PDB file of C-alpha atoms in Angstrom:
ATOM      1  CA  UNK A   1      12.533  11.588  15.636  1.00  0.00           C
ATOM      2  CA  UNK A   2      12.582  12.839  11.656  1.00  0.00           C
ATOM      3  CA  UNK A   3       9.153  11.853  11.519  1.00  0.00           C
ATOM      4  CA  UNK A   4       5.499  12.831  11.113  1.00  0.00           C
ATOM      5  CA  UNK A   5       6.011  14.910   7.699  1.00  0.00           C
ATOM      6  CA  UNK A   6       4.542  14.217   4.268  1.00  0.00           C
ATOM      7  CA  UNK A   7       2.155  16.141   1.792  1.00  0.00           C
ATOM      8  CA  UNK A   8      -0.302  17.804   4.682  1.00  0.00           C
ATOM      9  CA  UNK A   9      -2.942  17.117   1.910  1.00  0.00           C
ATOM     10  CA  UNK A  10      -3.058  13.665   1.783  1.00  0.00           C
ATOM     11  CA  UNK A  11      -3.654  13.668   5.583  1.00  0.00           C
ATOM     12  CA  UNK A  12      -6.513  16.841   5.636  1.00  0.00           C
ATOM     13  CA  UNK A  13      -8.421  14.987   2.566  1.00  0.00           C
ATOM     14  CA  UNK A  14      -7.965  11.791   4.138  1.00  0.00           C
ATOM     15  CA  UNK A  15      -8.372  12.038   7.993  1.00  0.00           C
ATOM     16  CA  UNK A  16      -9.427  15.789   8.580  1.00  0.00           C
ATOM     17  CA  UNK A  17      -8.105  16.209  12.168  1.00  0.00           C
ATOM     18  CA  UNK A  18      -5.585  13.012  12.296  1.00  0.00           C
ATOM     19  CA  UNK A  19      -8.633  10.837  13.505  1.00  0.00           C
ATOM     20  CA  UNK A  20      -9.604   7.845  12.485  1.00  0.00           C
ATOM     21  CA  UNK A  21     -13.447   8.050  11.475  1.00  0.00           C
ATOM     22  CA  UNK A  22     -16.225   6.758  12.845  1.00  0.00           C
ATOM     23  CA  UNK A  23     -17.733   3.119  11.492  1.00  0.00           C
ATOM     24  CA  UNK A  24     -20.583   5.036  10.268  1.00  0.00           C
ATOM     25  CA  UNK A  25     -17.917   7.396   8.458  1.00  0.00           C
ATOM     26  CA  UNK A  26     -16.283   4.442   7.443  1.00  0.00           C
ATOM     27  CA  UNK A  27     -18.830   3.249   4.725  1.00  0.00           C
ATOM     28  CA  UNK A  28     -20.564   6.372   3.872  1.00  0.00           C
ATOM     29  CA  UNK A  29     -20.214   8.063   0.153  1.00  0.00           C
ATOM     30  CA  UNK A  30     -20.028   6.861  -3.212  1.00  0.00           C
ATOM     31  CA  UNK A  31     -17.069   5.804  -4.511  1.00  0.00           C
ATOM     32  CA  UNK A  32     -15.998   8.873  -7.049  1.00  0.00           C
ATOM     33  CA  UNK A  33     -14.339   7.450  -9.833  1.00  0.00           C
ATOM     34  CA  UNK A  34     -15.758   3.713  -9.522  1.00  0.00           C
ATOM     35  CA  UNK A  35     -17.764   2.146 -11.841  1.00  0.00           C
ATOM     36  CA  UNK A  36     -21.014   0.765  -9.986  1.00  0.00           C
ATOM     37  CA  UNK A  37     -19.564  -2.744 -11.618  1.00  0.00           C
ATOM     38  CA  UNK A  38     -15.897  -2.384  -9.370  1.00  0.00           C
ATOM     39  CA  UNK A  39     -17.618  -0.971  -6.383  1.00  0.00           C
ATOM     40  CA  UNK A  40     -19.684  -4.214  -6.631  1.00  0.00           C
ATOM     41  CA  UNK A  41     -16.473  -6.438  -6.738  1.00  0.00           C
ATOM     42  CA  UNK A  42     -14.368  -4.603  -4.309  1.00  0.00           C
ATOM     43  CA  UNK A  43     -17.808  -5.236  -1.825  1.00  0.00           C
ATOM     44  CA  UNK A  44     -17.470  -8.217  -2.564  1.00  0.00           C
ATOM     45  CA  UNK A  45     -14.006  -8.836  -2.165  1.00  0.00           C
ATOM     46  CA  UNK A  46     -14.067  -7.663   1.277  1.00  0.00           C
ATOM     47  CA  UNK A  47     -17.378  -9.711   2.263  1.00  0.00           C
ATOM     48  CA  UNK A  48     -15.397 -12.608   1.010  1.00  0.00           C
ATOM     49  CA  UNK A  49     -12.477 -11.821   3.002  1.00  0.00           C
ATOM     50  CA  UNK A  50     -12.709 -14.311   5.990  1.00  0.00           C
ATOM     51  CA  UNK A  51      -9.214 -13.933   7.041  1.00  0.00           C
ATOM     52  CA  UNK A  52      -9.248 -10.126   7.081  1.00  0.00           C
ATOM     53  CA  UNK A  53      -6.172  -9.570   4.596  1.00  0.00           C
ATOM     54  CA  UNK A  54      -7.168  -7.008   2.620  1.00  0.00           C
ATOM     55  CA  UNK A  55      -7.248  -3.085   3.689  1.00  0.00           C
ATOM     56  CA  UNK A  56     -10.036  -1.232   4.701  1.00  0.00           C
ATOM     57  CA  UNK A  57     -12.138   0.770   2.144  1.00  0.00           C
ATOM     58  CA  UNK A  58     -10.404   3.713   3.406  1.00  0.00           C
ATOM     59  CA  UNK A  59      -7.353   2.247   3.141  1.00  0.00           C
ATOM     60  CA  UNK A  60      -8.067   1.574  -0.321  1.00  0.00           C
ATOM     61  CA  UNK A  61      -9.052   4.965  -1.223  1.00  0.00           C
ATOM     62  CA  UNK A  62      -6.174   6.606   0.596  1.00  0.00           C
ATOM     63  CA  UNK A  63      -4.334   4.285  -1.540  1.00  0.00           C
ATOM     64  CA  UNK A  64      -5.244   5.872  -4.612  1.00  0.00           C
ATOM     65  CA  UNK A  65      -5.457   9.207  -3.511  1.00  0.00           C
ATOM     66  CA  UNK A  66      -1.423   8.445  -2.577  1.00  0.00           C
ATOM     67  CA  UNK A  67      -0.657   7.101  -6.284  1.00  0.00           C
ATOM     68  CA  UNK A  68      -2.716   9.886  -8.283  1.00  0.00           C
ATOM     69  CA  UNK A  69      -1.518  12.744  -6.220  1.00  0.00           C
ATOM     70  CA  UNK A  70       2.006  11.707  -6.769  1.00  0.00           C
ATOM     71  CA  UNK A  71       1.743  11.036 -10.336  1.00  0.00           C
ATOM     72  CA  UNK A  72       3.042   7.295  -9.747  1.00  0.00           C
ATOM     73  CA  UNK A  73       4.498   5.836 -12.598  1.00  0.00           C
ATOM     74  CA  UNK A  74       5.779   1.985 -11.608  1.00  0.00           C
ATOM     75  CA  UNK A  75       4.258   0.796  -8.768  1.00  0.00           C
ATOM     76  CA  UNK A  76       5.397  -2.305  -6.454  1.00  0.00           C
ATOM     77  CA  UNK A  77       2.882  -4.209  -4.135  1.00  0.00           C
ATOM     78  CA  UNK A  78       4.452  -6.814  -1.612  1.00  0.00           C
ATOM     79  CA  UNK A  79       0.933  -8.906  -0.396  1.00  0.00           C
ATOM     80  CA  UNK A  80      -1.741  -9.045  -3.011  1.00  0.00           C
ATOM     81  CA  UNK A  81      -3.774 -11.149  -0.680  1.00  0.00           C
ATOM     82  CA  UNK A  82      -7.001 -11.299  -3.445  1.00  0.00           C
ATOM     83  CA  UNK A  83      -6.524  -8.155  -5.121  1.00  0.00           C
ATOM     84  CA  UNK A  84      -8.644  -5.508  -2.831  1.00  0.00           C
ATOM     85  CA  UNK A  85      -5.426  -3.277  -2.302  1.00  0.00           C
ATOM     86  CA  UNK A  86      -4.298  -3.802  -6.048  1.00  0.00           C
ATOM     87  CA  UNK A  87      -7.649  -2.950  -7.610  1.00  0.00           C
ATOM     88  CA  UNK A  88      -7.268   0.334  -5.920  1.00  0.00           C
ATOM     89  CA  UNK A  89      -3.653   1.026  -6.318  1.00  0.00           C
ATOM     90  CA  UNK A  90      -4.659   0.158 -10.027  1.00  0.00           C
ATOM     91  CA  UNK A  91      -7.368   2.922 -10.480  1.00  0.00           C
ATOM     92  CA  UNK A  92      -4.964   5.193  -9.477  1.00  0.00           C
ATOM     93  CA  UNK A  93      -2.350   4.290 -11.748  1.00  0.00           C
ATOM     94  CA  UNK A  94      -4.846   4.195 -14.260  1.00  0.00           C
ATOM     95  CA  UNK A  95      -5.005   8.219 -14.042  1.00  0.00           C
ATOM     96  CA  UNK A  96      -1.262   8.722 -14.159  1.00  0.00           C
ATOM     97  CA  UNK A  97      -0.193   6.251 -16.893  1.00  0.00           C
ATOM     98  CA  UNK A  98       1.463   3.928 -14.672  1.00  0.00           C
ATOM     99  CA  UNK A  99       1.693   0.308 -13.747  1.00  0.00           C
ATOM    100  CA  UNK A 100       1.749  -2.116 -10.959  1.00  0.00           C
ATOM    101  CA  UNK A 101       3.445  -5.740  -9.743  1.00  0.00           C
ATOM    102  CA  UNK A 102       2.061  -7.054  -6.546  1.00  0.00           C
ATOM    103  CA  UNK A 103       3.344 -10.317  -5.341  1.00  0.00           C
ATOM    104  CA  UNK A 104       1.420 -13.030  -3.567  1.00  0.00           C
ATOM    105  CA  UNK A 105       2.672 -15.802  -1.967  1.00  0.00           C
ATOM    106  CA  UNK A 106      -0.143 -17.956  -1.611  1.00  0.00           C
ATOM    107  CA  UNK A 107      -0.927 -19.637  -5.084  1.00  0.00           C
ATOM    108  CA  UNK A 108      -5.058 -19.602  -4.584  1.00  0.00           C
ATOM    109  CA  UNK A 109      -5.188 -16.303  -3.316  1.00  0.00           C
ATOM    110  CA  UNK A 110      -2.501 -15.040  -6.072  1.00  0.00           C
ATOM    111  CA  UNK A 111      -5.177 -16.988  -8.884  1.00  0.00           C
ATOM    112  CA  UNK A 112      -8.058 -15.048  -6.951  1.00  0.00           C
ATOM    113  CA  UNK A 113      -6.188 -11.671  -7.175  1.00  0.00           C
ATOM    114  CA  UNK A 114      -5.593 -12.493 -11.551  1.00  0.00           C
ATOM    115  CA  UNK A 115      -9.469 -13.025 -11.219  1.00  0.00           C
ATOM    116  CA  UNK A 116     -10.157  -9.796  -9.313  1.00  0.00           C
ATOM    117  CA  UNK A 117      -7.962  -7.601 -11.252  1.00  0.00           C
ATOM    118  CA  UNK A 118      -9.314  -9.162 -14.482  1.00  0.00           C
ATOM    119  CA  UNK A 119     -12.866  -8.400 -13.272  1.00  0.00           C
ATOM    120  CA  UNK A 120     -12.077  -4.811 -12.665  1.00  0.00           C
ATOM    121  CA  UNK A 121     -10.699  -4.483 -16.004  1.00  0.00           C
ATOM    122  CA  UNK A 122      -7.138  -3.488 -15.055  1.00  0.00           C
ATOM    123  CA  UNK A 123      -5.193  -6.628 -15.879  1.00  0.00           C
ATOM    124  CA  UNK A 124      -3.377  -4.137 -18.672  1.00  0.00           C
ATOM    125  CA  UNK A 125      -1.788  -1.817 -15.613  1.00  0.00           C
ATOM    126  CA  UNK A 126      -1.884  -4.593 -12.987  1.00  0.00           C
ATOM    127  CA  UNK A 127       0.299  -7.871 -13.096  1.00  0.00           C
ATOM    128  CA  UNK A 128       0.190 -10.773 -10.481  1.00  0.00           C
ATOM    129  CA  UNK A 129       3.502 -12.586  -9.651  1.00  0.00           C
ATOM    130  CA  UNK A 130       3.061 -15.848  -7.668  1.00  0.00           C
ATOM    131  CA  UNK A 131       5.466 -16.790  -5.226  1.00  0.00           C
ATOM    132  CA  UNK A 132       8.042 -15.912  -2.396  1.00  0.00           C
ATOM    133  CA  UNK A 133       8.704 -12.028  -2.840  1.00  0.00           C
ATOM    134  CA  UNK A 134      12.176 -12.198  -1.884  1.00  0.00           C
ATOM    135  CA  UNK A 135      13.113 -14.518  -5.018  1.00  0.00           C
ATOM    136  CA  UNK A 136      10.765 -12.369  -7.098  1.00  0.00           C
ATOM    137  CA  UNK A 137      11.482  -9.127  -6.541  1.00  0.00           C
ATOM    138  CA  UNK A 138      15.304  -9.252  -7.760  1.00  0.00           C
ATOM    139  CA  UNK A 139      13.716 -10.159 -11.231  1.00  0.00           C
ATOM    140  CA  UNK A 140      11.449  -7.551 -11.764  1.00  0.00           C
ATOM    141  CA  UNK A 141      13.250  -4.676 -13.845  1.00  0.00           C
ATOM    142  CA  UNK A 142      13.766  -1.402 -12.867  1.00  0.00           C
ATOM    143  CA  UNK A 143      13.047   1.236 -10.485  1.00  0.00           C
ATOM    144  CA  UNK A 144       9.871   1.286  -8.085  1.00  0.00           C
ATOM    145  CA  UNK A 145       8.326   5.197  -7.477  1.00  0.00           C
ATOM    146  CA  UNK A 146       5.943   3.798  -4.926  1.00  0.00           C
ATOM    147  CA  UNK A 147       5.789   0.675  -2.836  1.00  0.00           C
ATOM    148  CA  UNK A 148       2.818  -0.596  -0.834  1.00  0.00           C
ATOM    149  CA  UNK A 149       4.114  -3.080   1.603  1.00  0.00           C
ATOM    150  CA  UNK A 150       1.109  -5.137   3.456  1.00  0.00           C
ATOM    151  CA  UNK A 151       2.973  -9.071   4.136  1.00  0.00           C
ATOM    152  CA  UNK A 152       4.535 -10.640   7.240  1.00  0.00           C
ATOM    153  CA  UNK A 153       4.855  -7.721   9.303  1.00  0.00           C
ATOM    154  CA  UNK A 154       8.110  -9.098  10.966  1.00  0.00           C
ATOM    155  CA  UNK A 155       9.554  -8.829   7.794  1.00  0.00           C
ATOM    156  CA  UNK A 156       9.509  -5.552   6.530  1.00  0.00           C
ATOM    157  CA  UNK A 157      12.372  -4.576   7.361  1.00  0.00           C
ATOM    158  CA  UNK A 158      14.200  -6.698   5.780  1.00  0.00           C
ATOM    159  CA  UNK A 159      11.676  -5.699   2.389  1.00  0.00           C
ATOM    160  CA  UNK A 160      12.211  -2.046   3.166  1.00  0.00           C
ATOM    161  CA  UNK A 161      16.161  -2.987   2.778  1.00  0.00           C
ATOM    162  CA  UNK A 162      15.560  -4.863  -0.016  1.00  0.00           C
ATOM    163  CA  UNK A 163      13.740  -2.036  -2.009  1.00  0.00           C
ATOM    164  CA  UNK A 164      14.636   1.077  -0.993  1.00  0.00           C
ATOM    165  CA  UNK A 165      18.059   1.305  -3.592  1.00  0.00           C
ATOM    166  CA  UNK A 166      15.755   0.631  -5.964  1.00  0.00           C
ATOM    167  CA  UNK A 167      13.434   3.772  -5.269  1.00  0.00           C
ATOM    168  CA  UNK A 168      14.217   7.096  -7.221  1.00  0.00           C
ATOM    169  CA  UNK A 169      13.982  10.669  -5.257  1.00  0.00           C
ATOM    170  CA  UNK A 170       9.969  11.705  -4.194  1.00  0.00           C
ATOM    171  CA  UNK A 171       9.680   7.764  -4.484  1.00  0.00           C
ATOM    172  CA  UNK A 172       6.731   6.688  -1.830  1.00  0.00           C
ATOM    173  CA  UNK A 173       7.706   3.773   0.467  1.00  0.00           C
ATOM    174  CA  UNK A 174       3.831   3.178   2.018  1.00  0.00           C
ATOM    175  CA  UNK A 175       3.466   0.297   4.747  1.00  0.00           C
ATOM    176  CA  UNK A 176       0.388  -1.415   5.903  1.00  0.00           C
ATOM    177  CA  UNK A 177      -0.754  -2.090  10.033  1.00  0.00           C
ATOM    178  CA  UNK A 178       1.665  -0.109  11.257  1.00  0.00           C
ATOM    179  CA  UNK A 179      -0.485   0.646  14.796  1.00  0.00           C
ATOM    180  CA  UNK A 180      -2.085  -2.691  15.168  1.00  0.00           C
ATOM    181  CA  UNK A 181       0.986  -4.106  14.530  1.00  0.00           C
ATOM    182  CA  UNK A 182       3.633  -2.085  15.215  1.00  0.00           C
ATOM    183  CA  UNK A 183       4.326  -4.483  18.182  1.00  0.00           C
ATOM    184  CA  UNK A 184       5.873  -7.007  15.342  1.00  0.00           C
ATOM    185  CA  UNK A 185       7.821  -4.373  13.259  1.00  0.00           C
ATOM    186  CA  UNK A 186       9.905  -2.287  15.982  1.00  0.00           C
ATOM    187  CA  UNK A 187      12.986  -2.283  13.896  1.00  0.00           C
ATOM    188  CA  UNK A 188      10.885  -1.008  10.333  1.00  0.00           C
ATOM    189  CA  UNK A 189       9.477   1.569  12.401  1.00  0.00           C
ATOM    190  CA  UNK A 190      12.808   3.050  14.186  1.00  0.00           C
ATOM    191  CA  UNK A 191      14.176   2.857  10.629  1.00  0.00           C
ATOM    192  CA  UNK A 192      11.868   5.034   8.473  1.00  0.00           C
ATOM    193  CA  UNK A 193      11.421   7.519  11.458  1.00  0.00           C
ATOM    194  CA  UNK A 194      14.923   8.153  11.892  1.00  0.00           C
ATOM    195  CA  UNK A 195      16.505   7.365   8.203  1.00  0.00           C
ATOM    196  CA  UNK A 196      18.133  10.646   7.239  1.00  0.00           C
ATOM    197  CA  UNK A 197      16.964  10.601   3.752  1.00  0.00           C
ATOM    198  CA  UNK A 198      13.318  10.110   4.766  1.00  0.00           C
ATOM    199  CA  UNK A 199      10.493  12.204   5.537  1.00  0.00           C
ATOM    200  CA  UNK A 200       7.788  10.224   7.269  1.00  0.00           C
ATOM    201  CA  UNK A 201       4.307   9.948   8.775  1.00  0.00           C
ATOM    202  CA  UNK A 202       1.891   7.561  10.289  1.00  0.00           C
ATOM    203  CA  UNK A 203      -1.732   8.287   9.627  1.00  0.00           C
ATOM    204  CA  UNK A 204      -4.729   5.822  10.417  1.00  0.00           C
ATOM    205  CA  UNK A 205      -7.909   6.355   7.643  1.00  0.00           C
ATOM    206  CA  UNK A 206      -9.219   2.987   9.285  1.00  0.00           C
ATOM    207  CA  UNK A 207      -7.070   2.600  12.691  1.00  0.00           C
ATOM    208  CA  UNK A 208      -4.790   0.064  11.455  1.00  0.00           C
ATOM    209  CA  UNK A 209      -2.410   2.655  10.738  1.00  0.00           C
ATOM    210  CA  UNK A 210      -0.389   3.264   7.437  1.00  0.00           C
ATOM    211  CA  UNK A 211       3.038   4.621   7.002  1.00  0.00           C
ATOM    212  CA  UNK A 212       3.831   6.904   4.447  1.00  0.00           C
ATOM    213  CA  UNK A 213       7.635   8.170   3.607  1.00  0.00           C
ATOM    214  CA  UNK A 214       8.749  10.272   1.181  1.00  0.00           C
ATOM    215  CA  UNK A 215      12.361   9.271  -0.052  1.00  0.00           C
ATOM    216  CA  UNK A 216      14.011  12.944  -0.372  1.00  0.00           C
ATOM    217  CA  UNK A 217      16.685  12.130  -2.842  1.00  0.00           C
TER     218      UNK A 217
END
């Protein structure tokens, strides 16, 4: 398998030894670069969160650790859920100048993720497209340096087909439950850890696991 390569950093700073932490681990340490207002919100995002959509807190921050280290400029989310994912993807992009579309298709949860992002101040980087991503993603212009891909898990690979023309070399093609769901995406998984033109590994800040692959040209 061409597999279990990216940036060794993002792994070291994330996970340490490839583990995923302990609970305690989990929530303990500020959040650098947070206001106390957005740490607030993203709490209380996730309290809020009955149908456990949104990633962990790890998640999150190896989220933006992803889109700052790689200097992310136009950023693609497919499964805003109520913004938790966005709001961090967002803070990252808000160091490197760049922007983000994440799709929803749920109408009240796309509304809550407009109010989430709004509250957090980064409705200027971050805009919410209602609606079926398949239709919507054909309309949005250009190319996509990183894609976070958290919806139906038995359809990513036809969303990894979908966007992966559209992804310039170094481009960062990141996908959500991976190990607690890799049961529903066999045919994603064989693909981005034996595409030729991919460099890819499967890390797990929170356990749910999170591919990362590195397009190579």
């Amino acid at each position: 398998m061409r597999s279990r390569y990216l940036l060794a950093t993002f792994a070291v700073l994330t996970l340490g030894v490839w583990l995923p932490p302990s609970p305690a681990a989990q929530t303990s340490g500020p959040l650098q670069g947070v206001s106390p207002a957005v740490a607030g919100l993203l709490t209380d995002i996730r309290k809020a969160d009955r149908g456990q959509l949104a990633v962990s807190e790890e998640d999150g921050r190896f989220l933006r650790l992803l889109v700052t280290s790689s200097g992310s400029k136009r950023a693609l989310e497919i499964g805003a859920a109520s913004g938790y994912s966005a709001i961090w993807i967002g803070l990252g992009l808000r160091e490197t100048g760049g922007r983000l579309v994440t799709i929803e298709y749920d109408p009240q949860r796309a509304k809550e993720a407009q109010a989430n992002i709004a509250k957090a101040g980064l409705s200027d980087i971050v805009s919410v497209v209602p609606g079926d991503a398949f239709a919507a993603i054909p309309g949005i212009q250009g190319q996509f340096d990183f894609v976070f891909l958290d919806a139906w898990k038995r359809d990513y690979q036809r969303f990894f087909d979908m966007v992966y023309p559209r992804m310039p070399g170094r481009g960062l093609f990141v996908a959500h439950n991976v190990l607690n769901k890799k049961s529903e995406m066999g045919d994603f998984l064989t693909t981005i850890e034996t595409h030729p033109n991919l460099f890819t590994t499967i890390v797990a800040p929170s356990g749910e696991g999170v591919s990362v692959s590195v397009k190579r040209k």
